[in-house]
Amino acid sequence: MDKRRQQARENFRKMRFGMFVHWGIYSLLGRGEWVMYHEKIPLSEYKPLMERFNPQLFNAEEWVGLVQKAGMRYITITAKHHDGFCMYDSELTDYKITNTPFKRDMLKELADACRKAKIALLFYYSPLDWQHPAYKTDWVAYTRYWHGQVLELVRKYRPYGIWLDGCWDKPENLDETWKLTELYHRLRAVDPTLLIANNHHQKPLPDEDIQTYEQDLPGENKVGFNPIPPDDNALIESCMTINNSWGYNANDTQHKAPAQLIRILAECAGRDANLLLNVGPKPDGTIQMEHQERLIEMGGWLRKNGKAIYATRGRVFNSCEWGAATRDDKHIYLHLWNSPTEHLLQLHMPMRIKSACWLATKAPLRYDQVEEKLTLHLPPTLPDPRNSVVALEV
Ligand code: H79
């Protein structure tokens, strides 16, 4: 593999936490990004939504500021979702953001703000398209269209990576049907460092860097569309929603508690995976307060405990009923939220432990180690009920 691509992969793994953004003209209706499909809205009614798209409060630097406050290191944003509307100034269609009353190229503004703040930017792009006439009638022409758009995105905006979704619409002979390997090679000819994710829920192709899990922890399949176990040659990323919606949904108030979100992040890192946590901005260009508050709380936790997340590796123990575990060269980090019986945590530990302390406060922790059996003496209540991290020096 190209050395520069290898380096981009390692840097991406170290980031561990990113913001997924689902934003499009569907946001105007406030019923999620599948609204056109689920409510069988004809194109003649759906397309005119673009005439109402005018997010006067959109400010790329404010979004990036929130990302930084949340302790996130990258953004993956919808350049085009299944509805086919382009959130950037594509030369291959008129169905795009620069032809709305807003007129501005949102993706360009975000790319500039990210570059300034050293936040990586990836583009979500859906090859599945509910509006392009050729999608149903002329596969050769449609392939030329969508390959052209992804190449255009890479040439024009220089993203860190491309995140494809919707190939599951035609799952047979995936590579041959969508001409994926051919596209990937053309993309890498433009940018050898480009990372590629494809949310097709099949075994990753050799030219794909990131294997995705959707609404599931890495390696789990509770929702039924993540059947493939983690691939040894791929980076792993789970994408999840804060409530139950990707695109803005005004009626979805089932927001996950901050503690649950913090634990999900730790569980992803514990499984050697990144977490891509979603927001669906409102039609005015702002991110709903319930989501901002939760992200800022995660950032507060990360400021004290980030050493146990960023640039760590997972898969330390076979199972952790008490929480999750990560490691770096000199430490094992125990992420605790389920207190063990008698407040004694017993671990099989072949390495000699030199010290044990709470990561957030550096306060020492009582422990004893007899050969390969390590016992930690925990207090009756854990110092941080959301997730208390113990740093073991090895
Ligand atoms: O962008 C977000 C979702 O819109 C997208 N992926 C995330 C990141 C996504 N699209 N579809 N799915 C996730 C799940 C697929 C559900 C389907 Fe179906 C089952 C598609 C076809 C069968 C539900 C039932 C929708 C149509 C029929």
CSV table of C-alpha atoms and ligand atoms in Angstrom, one decimal:
chain,number,residue,atom,x,y,z
A,1,MET,CA,0.0,0.0,0.0
A,2,ASP,CA,1.1,3.6,-0.7
A,3,LYS,CA,3.0,5.0,2.3
A,4,ARG,CA,1.0,8.2,2.3
A,5,ARG,CA,-2.3,6.3,2.3
A,6,GLN,CA,-1.0,4.1,5.1
A,7,GLN,CA,-0.2,7.3,7.1
A,8,ALA,CA,-3.6,8.8,6.4
A,9,ARG,CA,-5.2,5.5,7.7
A,10,GLU,CA,-3.1,5.7,10.9
A,11,ASN,CA,-4.0,9.3,11.5
A,12,PHE,CA,-7.7,8.5,10.9
A,13,ARG,CA,-7.6,5.7,13.5
A,14,LYS,CA,-6.1,8.1,16.0
A,15,MET,CA,-8.9,10.6,15.6
A,16,ARG,CA,-11.4,8.1,17.1
A,17,PHE,CA,-14.4,10.5,17.2
A,18,GLY,CA,-16.1,12.4,14.3
A,19,MET,CA,-19.3,14.2,13.6
A,20,PHE,CA,-21.7,12.9,10.9
A,21,VAL,CA,-23.8,15.6,9.4
A,22,HIS,CA,-27.0,14.8,7.4
A,23,TRP,CA,-28.2,18.0,5.8
A,24,GLY,CA,-30.3,18.5,2.7
A,25,ILE,CA,-33.5,19.9,1.4
A,26,TYR,CA,-35.3,17.1,3.3
A,27,SER,CA,-34.4,19.1,6.5
A,28,LEU,CA,-37.1,21.6,5.6
A,29,LEU,CA,-39.8,19.0,6.2
A,30,GLY,CA,-38.3,17.9,9.6
A,31,ARG,CA,-39.2,14.2,9.1
A,32,GLY,CA,-35.8,12.7,8.3
A,33,GLU,CA,-33.8,12.2,5.1
A,34,TRP,CA,-36.1,9.3,3.8
A,35,VAL,CA,-39.2,11.5,3.8
A,36,MET,CA,-39.6,11.6,0.0
A,37,TYR,CA,-39.5,7.8,-0.1
A,38,HIS,CA,-41.6,7.0,2.9
A,39,GLU,CA,-44.3,9.5,2.2
A,40,LYS,CA,-44.2,8.8,-1.6
A,41,ILE,CA,-43.7,12.5,-2.4
A,42,PRO,CA,-43.6,12.9,-6.2
A,43,LEU,CA,-40.5,14.6,-7.6
A,44,SER,CA,-42.8,17.4,-8.9
A,45,GLU,CA,-43.5,18.2,-5.3
A,46,TYR,CA,-40.2,17.4,-3.7
A,47,LYS,CA,-37.8,19.2,-6.1
A,48,PRO,CA,-39.5,22.7,-5.4
A,49,LEU,CA,-38.3,22.3,-1.8
A,50,MET,CA,-35.0,23.7,-3.1
A,51,GLU,CA,-36.7,27.1,-3.7
A,52,ARG,CA,-37.3,27.3,0.0
A,53,PHE,CA,-33.7,26.3,1.1
A,54,ASN,CA,-32.2,29.4,2.7
A,55,PRO,CA,-30.3,28.7,5.9
A,56,GLN,CA,-29.4,32.2,6.9
A,57,LEU,CA,-27.9,31.1,10.2
A,58,PHE,CA,-25.5,28.6,8.6
A,59,ASN,CA,-21.9,29.4,9.8
A,60,ALA,CA,-19.2,26.9,9.0
A,61,GLU,CA,-16.9,28.2,11.6
A,62,GLU,CA,-19.6,27.8,14.3
A,63,TRP,CA,-20.1,24.1,13.3
A,64,VAL,CA,-16.4,23.5,13.4
A,65,GLY,CA,-16.2,25.3,16.8
A,66,LEU,CA,-18.8,22.8,18.1
A,67,VAL,CA,-16.9,19.9,16.7
A,68,GLN,CA,-13.8,21.1,18.6
A,69,LYS,CA,-15.7,21.7,21.8
A,70,ALA,CA,-17.1,18.1,21.5
A,71,GLY,CA,-13.5,16.7,21.2
A,72,MET,CA,-14.3,15.5,17.7
A,73,ARG,CA,-11.5,15.3,15.1
A,74,TYR,CA,-13.3,15.0,11.8
A,75,ILE,CA,-16.6,15.7,10.0
A,76,THR,CA,-18.3,13.5,7.5
A,77,ILE,CA,-21.1,15.4,5.7
A,78,THR,CA,-23.7,14.6,3.1
A,79,ALA,CA,-22.6,15.9,-0.3
A,80,LYS,CA,-25.5,14.1,-1.9
A,81,HIS,CA,-28.1,11.7,-0.2
A,82,HIS,CA,-30.5,9.3,-1.8
A,83,ASP,CA,-32.8,12.2,-2.8
A,84,GLY,CA,-30.1,13.2,-5.3
A,85,PHE,CA,-29.9,16.9,-4.2
A,86,CYS,CA,-26.3,18.2,-4.2
A,87,MET,CA,-25.2,20.2,-1.3
A,88,TYR,CA,-22.2,21.6,-3.3
A,89,ASP,CA,-21.7,23.4,-6.6
A,90,SER,CA,-21.6,20.4,-9.0
A,91,GLU,CA,-21.0,21.1,-12.7
A,92,LEU,CA,-22.9,17.9,-13.6
A,93,THR,CA,-26.4,18.9,-12.4
A,94,ASP,CA,-28.6,21.9,-11.7
A,95,TYR,CA,-30.2,20.2,-8.7
A,96,LYS,CA,-27.8,21.8,-6.3
A,97,ILE,CA,-27.4,24.2,-3.4
A,98,THR,CA,-26.0,27.1,-5.5
A,99,ASN,CA,-29.4,27.2,-7.4
A,100,THR,CA,-31.4,27.8,-4.2
A,101,PRO,CA,-32.1,31.2,-2.7
A,102,PHE,CA,-29.1,30.5,-0.4
A,103,LYS,CA,-26.8,30.4,-3.5
A,104,ARG,CA,-23.7,29.7,-1.4
A,105,ASP,CA,-21.5,26.6,-1.7
A,106,MET,CA,-21.9,25.2,1.8
A,107,LEU,CA,-19.3,22.4,1.2
A,108,LYS,CA,-16.6,25.0,0.1
A,109,GLU,CA,-17.2,27.1,3.2
A,110,LEU,CA,-17.0,24.0,5.5
A,111,ALA,CA,-13.9,22.8,3.7
A,112,ASP,CA,-12.2,26.2,4.3
A,113,ALA,CA,-13.3,26.3,8.0
A,114,CYS,CA,-12.0,22.7,8.5
A,115,ARG,CA,-8.7,23.4,6.9
A,116,LYS,CA,-8.2,26.4,9.2
A,117,ALA,CA,-9.0,24.4,12.3
A,118,LYS,CA,-7.2,21.3,11.3
A,119,ILE,CA,-10.4,19.2,11.3
A,120,ALA,CA,-10.5,16.5,8.7
A,121,LEU,CA,-13.4,16.5,6.3
A,122,LEU,CA,-15.0,13.5,4.5
A,123,PHE,CA,-17.9,13.5,2.1
A,124,TYR,CA,-20.8,11.2,2.3
A,125,TYR,CA,-22.1,10.5,-1.2
A,126,SER,CA,-25.0,8.3,-2.2
A,127,PRO,CA,-24.7,6.5,-5.6
A,128,LEU,CA,-28.3,5.4,-5.1
A,129,ASP,CA,-30.4,8.3,-6.5
A,130,TRP,CA,-34.2,8.7,-6.4
A,131,GLN,CA,-34.4,11.5,-9.0
A,132,HIS,CA,-31.8,10.9,-11.7
A,133,PRO,CA,-33.7,9.7,-14.8
A,134,ALA,CA,-30.7,7.5,-15.9
A,135,TYR,CA,-30.7,5.6,-12.6
A,136,LYS,CA,-33.5,3.4,-13.8
A,137,THR,CA,-33.0,3.6,-17.6
A,138,ASP,CA,-29.4,3.9,-18.6
A,139,TRP,CA,-26.9,2.4,-16.3
A,140,VAL,CA,-23.9,3.4,-18.4
A,141,ALA,CA,-24.9,7.0,-18.4
A,142,TYR,CA,-25.7,6.9,-14.7
A,143,THR,CA,-22.3,5.4,-13.8
A,144,ARG,CA,-20.6,8.2,-15.8
A,145,TYR,CA,-22.7,10.7,-13.8
A,146,TRP,CA,-22.0,9.5,-10.3
A,147,HIS,CA,-18.3,8.6,-10.9
A,148,GLY,CA,-18.0,12.0,-12.4
A,149,GLN,CA,-19.5,13.6,-9.3
A,150,VAL,CA,-17.3,11.8,-6.8
A,151,LEU,CA,-14.2,12.6,-8.9
A,152,GLU,CA,-15.4,16.2,-9.0
A,153,LEU,CA,-15.7,16.3,-5.2
A,154,VAL,CA,-12.2,15.0,-4.7
A,155,ARG,CA,-10.6,17.3,-7.3
A,156,LYS,CA,-12.4,20.4,-6.2
A,157,TYR,CA,-12.6,20.1,-2.4
A,158,ARG,CA,-9.7,17.8,-1.5
A,159,PRO,CA,-11.5,15.8,1.2
A,160,TYR,CA,-9.7,13.5,3.6
A,161,GLY,CA,-12.0,10.7,2.4
A,162,ILE,CA,-15.2,9.6,0.6
A,163,TRP,CA,-18.0,7.7,2.4
A,164,LEU,CA,-20.3,5.9,0.0
A,165,ASP,CA,-23.8,4.7,0.9
A,166,GLY,CA,-26.6,3.1,-1.1
A,167,CYS,CA,-24.8,0.4,-3.0
A,168,TRP,CA,-26.9,-2.0,-1.0
A,169,ASP,CA,-29.7,-1.0,-3.4
A,170,LYS,CA,-28.0,-3.3,-6.0
A,171,PRO,CA,-26.1,-5.7,-3.8
A,172,GLU,CA,-25.3,-8.5,-6.4
A,173,ASN,CA,-21.8,-8.4,-7.9
A,174,LEU,CA,-21.3,-5.2,-6.0
A,175,ASP,CA,-17.9,-4.3,-7.5
A,176,GLU,CA,-18.9,-5.1,-11.1
A,177,THR,CA,-22.4,-3.4,-10.8
A,178,TRP,CA,-21.1,-0.1,-9.4
A,179,LYS,CA,-17.6,-0.3,-11.0
A,180,LEU,CA,-16.2,0.4,-7.6
A,181,THR,CA,-12.6,-0.7,-8.0
A,182,GLU,CA,-12.4,1.3,-11.3
A,183,LEU,CA,-13.7,4.4,-9.5
A,184,TYR,CA,-11.3,3.9,-6.5
A,185,HIS,CA,-8.3,3.7,-8.8
A,186,ARG,CA,-9.3,6.9,-10.6
A,187,LEU,CA,-9.8,8.7,-7.3
A,188,ARG,CA,-6.4,7.6,-6.0
A,189,ALA,CA,-4.8,8.8,-9.2
A,190,VAL,CA,-6.1,12.3,-8.2
A,191,ASP,CA,-5.3,11.9,-4.5
A,192,PRO,CA,-3.2,8.9,-3.3
A,193,THR,CA,-3.9,9.7,0.4
A,194,LEU,CA,-7.7,9.6,0.0
A,195,LEU,CA,-9.5,7.2,2.4
A,196,ILE,CA,-12.5,5.3,1.1
A,197,ALA,CA,-15.5,4.0,3.1
A,198,ASN,CA,-18.4,2.1,1.6
A,199,ASN,CA,-21.5,1.4,3.7
A,200,HIS,CA,-22.5,-1.6,1.6
A,201,HIS,CA,-22.6,-4.1,4.5
A,202,GLN,CA,-20.5,-6.6,2.6
A,203,LYS,CA,-16.9,-7.7,3.1
A,204,PRO,CA,-14.7,-4.7,2.4
A,205,LEU,CA,-13.1,-4.6,-1.1
A,206,PRO,CA,-9.3,-4.5,-1.1
A,207,ASP,CA,-9.3,-0.8,-2.1
A,208,GLU,CA,-11.6,0.2,0.7
A,209,ASP,CA,-10.0,1.6,3.9
A,210,ILE,CA,-12.9,1.8,6.3
A,211,GLN,CA,-15.5,-0.8,7.2
A,212,THR,CA,-18.7,0.7,8.5
A,213,TYR,CA,-21.2,-0.4,11.1
A,214,GLU,CA,-24.5,1.4,11.2
A,215,GLN,CA,-26.6,1.9,14.4
A,216,ASP,CA,-24.6,-0.9,16.0
A,217,LEU,CA,-21.4,-1.3,18.0
A,218,PRO,CA,-18.5,-2.6,15.9
A,219,GLY,CA,-19.0,-6.3,15.2
A,220,GLU,CA,-22.5,-6.3,16.5
A,221,ASN,CA,-25.6,-6.8,14.4
A,222,LYS,CA,-28.6,-5.9,16.6
A,223,VAL,CA,-30.3,-4.0,13.8
A,224,GLY,CA,-29.9,-6.8,11.2
A,225,PHE,CA,-27.9,-5.1,8.4
A,226,ASN,CA,-24.4,-5.4,9.8
A,227,PRO,CA,-23.7,-9.1,9.3
A,228,ILE,CA,-20.0,-9.0,8.4
A,229,PRO,CA,-17.4,-9.4,11.2
A,230,PRO,CA,-14.7,-6.7,11.5
A,231,ASP,CA,-12.1,-7.2,8.8
A,232,ASP,CA,-8.4,-7.4,9.9
A,233,ASN,CA,-7.3,-5.2,6.9
A,234,ALA,CA,-9.8,-2.4,7.5
A,235,LEU,CA,-10.2,0.5,9.9
A,236,ILE,CA,-13.5,0.1,11.7
A,237,GLU,CA,-16.1,2.9,12.2
A,238,SER,CA,-19.6,2.8,13.8
A,239,CYS,CA,-22.0,5.5,12.8
A,240,MET,CA,-24.9,6.3,15.2
A,241,THR,CA,-27.6,8.8,15.8
A,242,ILE,CA,-28.1,10.9,19.0
A,243,ASN,CA,-31.9,10.3,18.8
A,244,ASN,CA,-33.3,7.9,16.2
A,245,SER,CA,-33.0,10.1,13.1
A,246,TRP,CA,-30.2,11.1,10.7
A,247,GLY,CA,-31.8,14.0,8.9
A,248,TYR,CA,-33.5,16.6,11.1
A,249,ASN,CA,-36.6,15.2,12.7
A,250,ALA,CA,-38.6,17.7,14.7
A,251,ASN,CA,-40.8,15.0,16.3
A,252,ASP,CA,-37.9,12.6,17.4
A,253,THR,CA,-37.2,13.6,21.1
A,254,GLN,CA,-35.6,10.2,22.0
A,255,HIS,CA,-32.2,11.7,22.6
A,256,LYS,CA,-29.6,9.4,24.2
A,257,ALA,CA,-28.4,10.4,27.6
A,258,PRO,CA,-24.9,12.0,27.7
A,259,ALA,CA,-23.6,9.0,29.9
A,260,GLN,CA,-24.9,6.6,27.2
A,261,LEU,CA,-23.1,8.5,24.5
A,262,ILE,CA,-19.8,8.6,26.5
A,263,ARG,CA,-20.0,4.9,27.0
A,264,ILE,CA,-20.7,4.2,23.3
A,265,LEU,CA,-17.6,6.2,22.4
A,266,ALA,CA,-15.6,4.1,25.0
A,267,GLU,CA,-17.1,0.8,23.7
A,268,CYS,CA,-16.2,1.8,20.1
A,269,ALA,CA,-12.6,2.5,21.1
A,270,GLY,CA,-12.5,-0.7,23.1
A,271,ARG,CA,-13.4,-2.5,19.9
A,272,ASP,CA,-10.6,-0.7,18.1
A,273,ALA,CA,-13.1,1.5,16.2
A,274,ASN,CA,-14.0,5.1,15.6
A,275,LEU,CA,-17.4,6.6,16.5
A,276,LEU,CA,-19.1,8.8,13.9
A,277,LEU,CA,-21.9,10.5,15.8
A,278,ASN,CA,-24.7,12.2,13.8
A,279,VAL,CA,-26.4,15.6,13.9
A,280,GLY,CA,-29.1,16.7,11.5
A,281,PRO,CA,-28.9,20.5,11.2
A,282,LYS,CA,-32.2,22.4,11.0
A,283,PRO,CA,-33.3,24.2,7.9
A,284,ASP,CA,-32.0,27.5,9.3
A,285,GLY,CA,-28.5,26.0,9.4
A,286,THR,CA,-28.2,25.6,13.2
A,287,ILE,CA,-27.8,22.4,15.2
A,288,GLN,CA,-30.5,21.6,17.6
A,289,MET,CA,-29.7,22.5,21.3
A,290,GLU,CA,-30.4,19.0,22.6
A,291,HIS,CA,-27.6,17.7,20.4
A,292,GLN,CA,-25.2,20.6,21.0
A,293,GLU,CA,-25.5,20.2,24.8
A,294,ARG,CA,-24.8,16.5,24.6
A,295,LEU,CA,-21.8,17.0,22.4
A,296,ILE,CA,-20.4,19.6,24.7
A,297,GLU,CA,-20.8,17.3,27.7
A,298,MET,CA,-18.9,14.6,25.8
A,299,GLY,CA,-16.1,17.1,25.1
A,300,GLY,CA,-15.9,18.0,28.8
A,301,TRP,CA,-15.4,14.3,29.6
A,302,LEU,CA,-12.9,13.9,26.8
A,303,ARG,CA,-10.8,16.9,28.1
A,304,LYS,CA,-10.1,14.9,31.2
A,305,ASN,CA,-10.2,11.4,29.8
A,306,GLY,CA,-9.1,11.8,26.2
A,307,LYS,CA,-5.8,9.9,26.7
A,308,ALA,CA,-7.9,6.8,27.1
A,309,ILE,CA,-9.7,7.4,23.7
A,310,TYR,CA,-7.5,9.2,21.1
A,311,ALA,CA,-4.7,7.2,19.6
A,312,THR,CA,-5.5,4.1,21.7
A,313,ARG,CA,-6.0,0.6,20.5
A,314,GLY,CA,-8.8,-1.8,21.6
A,315,ARG,CA,-9.3,-5.5,22.0
A,316,VAL,CA,-7.5,-5.7,25.4
A,317,PHE,CA,-9.7,-8.3,27.1
A,318,ASN,CA,-12.1,-10.8,25.6
A,319,SER,CA,-15.0,-9.4,27.6
A,320,CYS,CA,-15.6,-6.5,30.0
A,321,GLU,CA,-18.8,-6.8,31.9
A,322,TRP,CA,-17.8,-3.7,33.9
A,323,GLY,CA,-17.3,-1.4,30.9
A,324,ALA,CA,-14.6,-1.3,28.2
A,325,ALA,CA,-10.8,-1.2,27.9
A,326,THR,CA,-8.2,0.5,25.7
A,327,ARG,CA,-4.4,0.7,25.7
A,328,ASP,CA,-1.4,2.7,24.5
A,329,ASP,CA,2.3,1.9,24.7
A,330,LYS,CA,2.6,2.4,28.4
A,331,HIS,CA,-1.0,2.0,29.8
A,332,ILE,CA,-4.1,0.0,29.9
A,333,TYR,CA,-7.2,2.1,30.5
A,334,LEU,CA,-10.2,0.6,32.2
A,335,HIS,CA,-13.5,2.4,31.4
A,336,LEU,CA,-15.8,1.6,34.3
A,337,TRP,CA,-19.5,2.1,34.7
A,338,ASN,CA,-20.8,-1.3,36.0
A,339,SER,CA,-19.4,-1.8,39.5
A,340,PRO,CA,-18.2,-5.4,40.1
A,341,THR,CA,-19.5,-7.3,43.2
A,342,GLU,CA,-17.8,-6.2,46.5
A,343,HIS,CA,-16.2,-3.4,44.5
A,344,LEU,CA,-13.3,-5.7,43.7
A,345,LEU,CA,-12.3,-5.8,40.1
A,346,GLN,CA,-10.3,-8.9,39.2
A,347,LEU,CA,-8.4,-9.1,36.0
A,348,HIS,CA,-6.1,-11.6,34.3
A,349,MET,CA,-3.0,-9.5,33.8
A,350,PRO,CA,0.2,-11.2,32.5
A,351,MET,CA,2.1,-7.9,32.6
A,352,ARG,CA,3.5,-6.3,35.8
A,353,ILE,CA,1.5,-3.2,36.8
A,354,LYS,CA,3.7,-0.3,38.0
A,355,SER,CA,0.9,2.0,39.2
A,356,ALA,CA,-2.9,2.6,39.1
A,357,CYS,CA,-4.7,5.9,39.3
A,358,TRP,CA,-7.9,7.6,38.2
A,359,LEU,CA,-7.1,9.2,34.9
A,360,ALA,CA,-9.3,12.3,35.4
A,361,THR,CA,-7.8,13.3,38.8
A,362,LYS,CA,-4.5,11.3,39.0
A,363,ALA,CA,-5.7,10.1,42.5
A,364,PRO,CA,-4.1,6.7,43.2
A,365,LEU,CA,-6.1,3.5,43.5
A,366,ARG,CA,-5.4,0.5,45.8
A,367,TYR,CA,-4.5,-2.7,44.0
A,368,ASP,CA,-2.6,-5.9,44.5
A,369,GLN,CA,-1.1,-8.2,41.9
A,370,VAL,CA,-0.3,-11.9,42.7
A,371,GLU,CA,1.4,-13.4,39.7
A,372,GLU,CA,-1.1,-12.9,36.8
A,373,LYS,CA,-4.1,-12.0,39.0
A,374,LEU,CA,-4.7,-8.3,39.4
A,375,THR,CA,-7.3,-7.0,42.0
A,376,LEU,CA,-8.4,-3.4,42.0
A,377,HIS,CA,-10.1,-2.0,45.2
A,378,LEU,CA,-12.8,0.3,43.9
A,379,PRO,CA,-14.7,2.8,46.1
A,380,PRO,CA,-18.4,2.1,46.8
A,381,THR,CA,-19.4,4.6,44.2
A,382,LEU,CA,-17.4,5.3,41.1
A,383,PRO,CA,-16.1,8.9,40.9
A,384,ASP,CA,-17.8,9.6,37.5
A,385,PRO,CA,-21.1,7.7,37.1
A,386,ARG,CA,-20.9,8.2,33.3
A,387,ASN,CA,-17.5,6.5,32.8
A,388,SER,CA,-14.6,6.5,35.3
A,389,VAL,CA,-11.3,5.7,33.8
A,390,VAL,CA,-8.5,3.9,35.6
A,391,ALA,CA,-5.0,4.2,34.1
A,392,LEU,CA,-2.8,1.2,34.7
A,393,GLU,CA,0.9,1.8,34.0
A,394,VAL,CA,2.4,-1.3,32.5
B,1,H79,O1,-27.7,8.0,5.7
B,1,H79,C1,-28.3,7.2,6.7
B,1,H79,C2,-29.5,6.5,6.2
B,1,H79,O2,-30.4,7.3,5.4
B,1,H79,C3,-28.8,5.5,5.3
B,1,H79,N1,-27.5,5.2,5.9
B,1,H79,C4,-27.4,6.1,7.0
B,1,H79,C5,-26.0,6.4,7.3
B,1,H79,C6,-29.7,4.3,5.2
B,1,H79,N2,-30.5,4.1,4.3
B,1,H79,N3,-31.1,3.0,4.4
B,1,H79,N4,-30.7,2.4,5.5
B,1,H79,C7,-29.9,3.2,6.1
B,1,H79,C8,-31.3,1.2,5.9
B,1,H79,C9,-31.9,0.5,4.8
B,1,H79,C10,-33.2,0.1,4.8
B,1,H79,C11,-33.8,-0.5,3.7
B,1,H79,FE1,-35.6,-0.3,3.1
B,1,H79,C12,-34.4,-1.8,3.9
B,1,H79,C13,-33.7,-0.2,2.4
B,1,H79,C14,-34.5,-1.1,1.6
B,1,H79,C15,-34.9,-2.1,2.6
B,1,H79,C16,-36.8,0.6,4.6
B,1,H79,C17,-37.5,-0.4,4.1
B,1,H79,C18,-36.5,1.5,3.5
B,1,H79,C19,-37.0,1.0,2.4
B,1,H79,C20,-37.7,-0.1,2.7
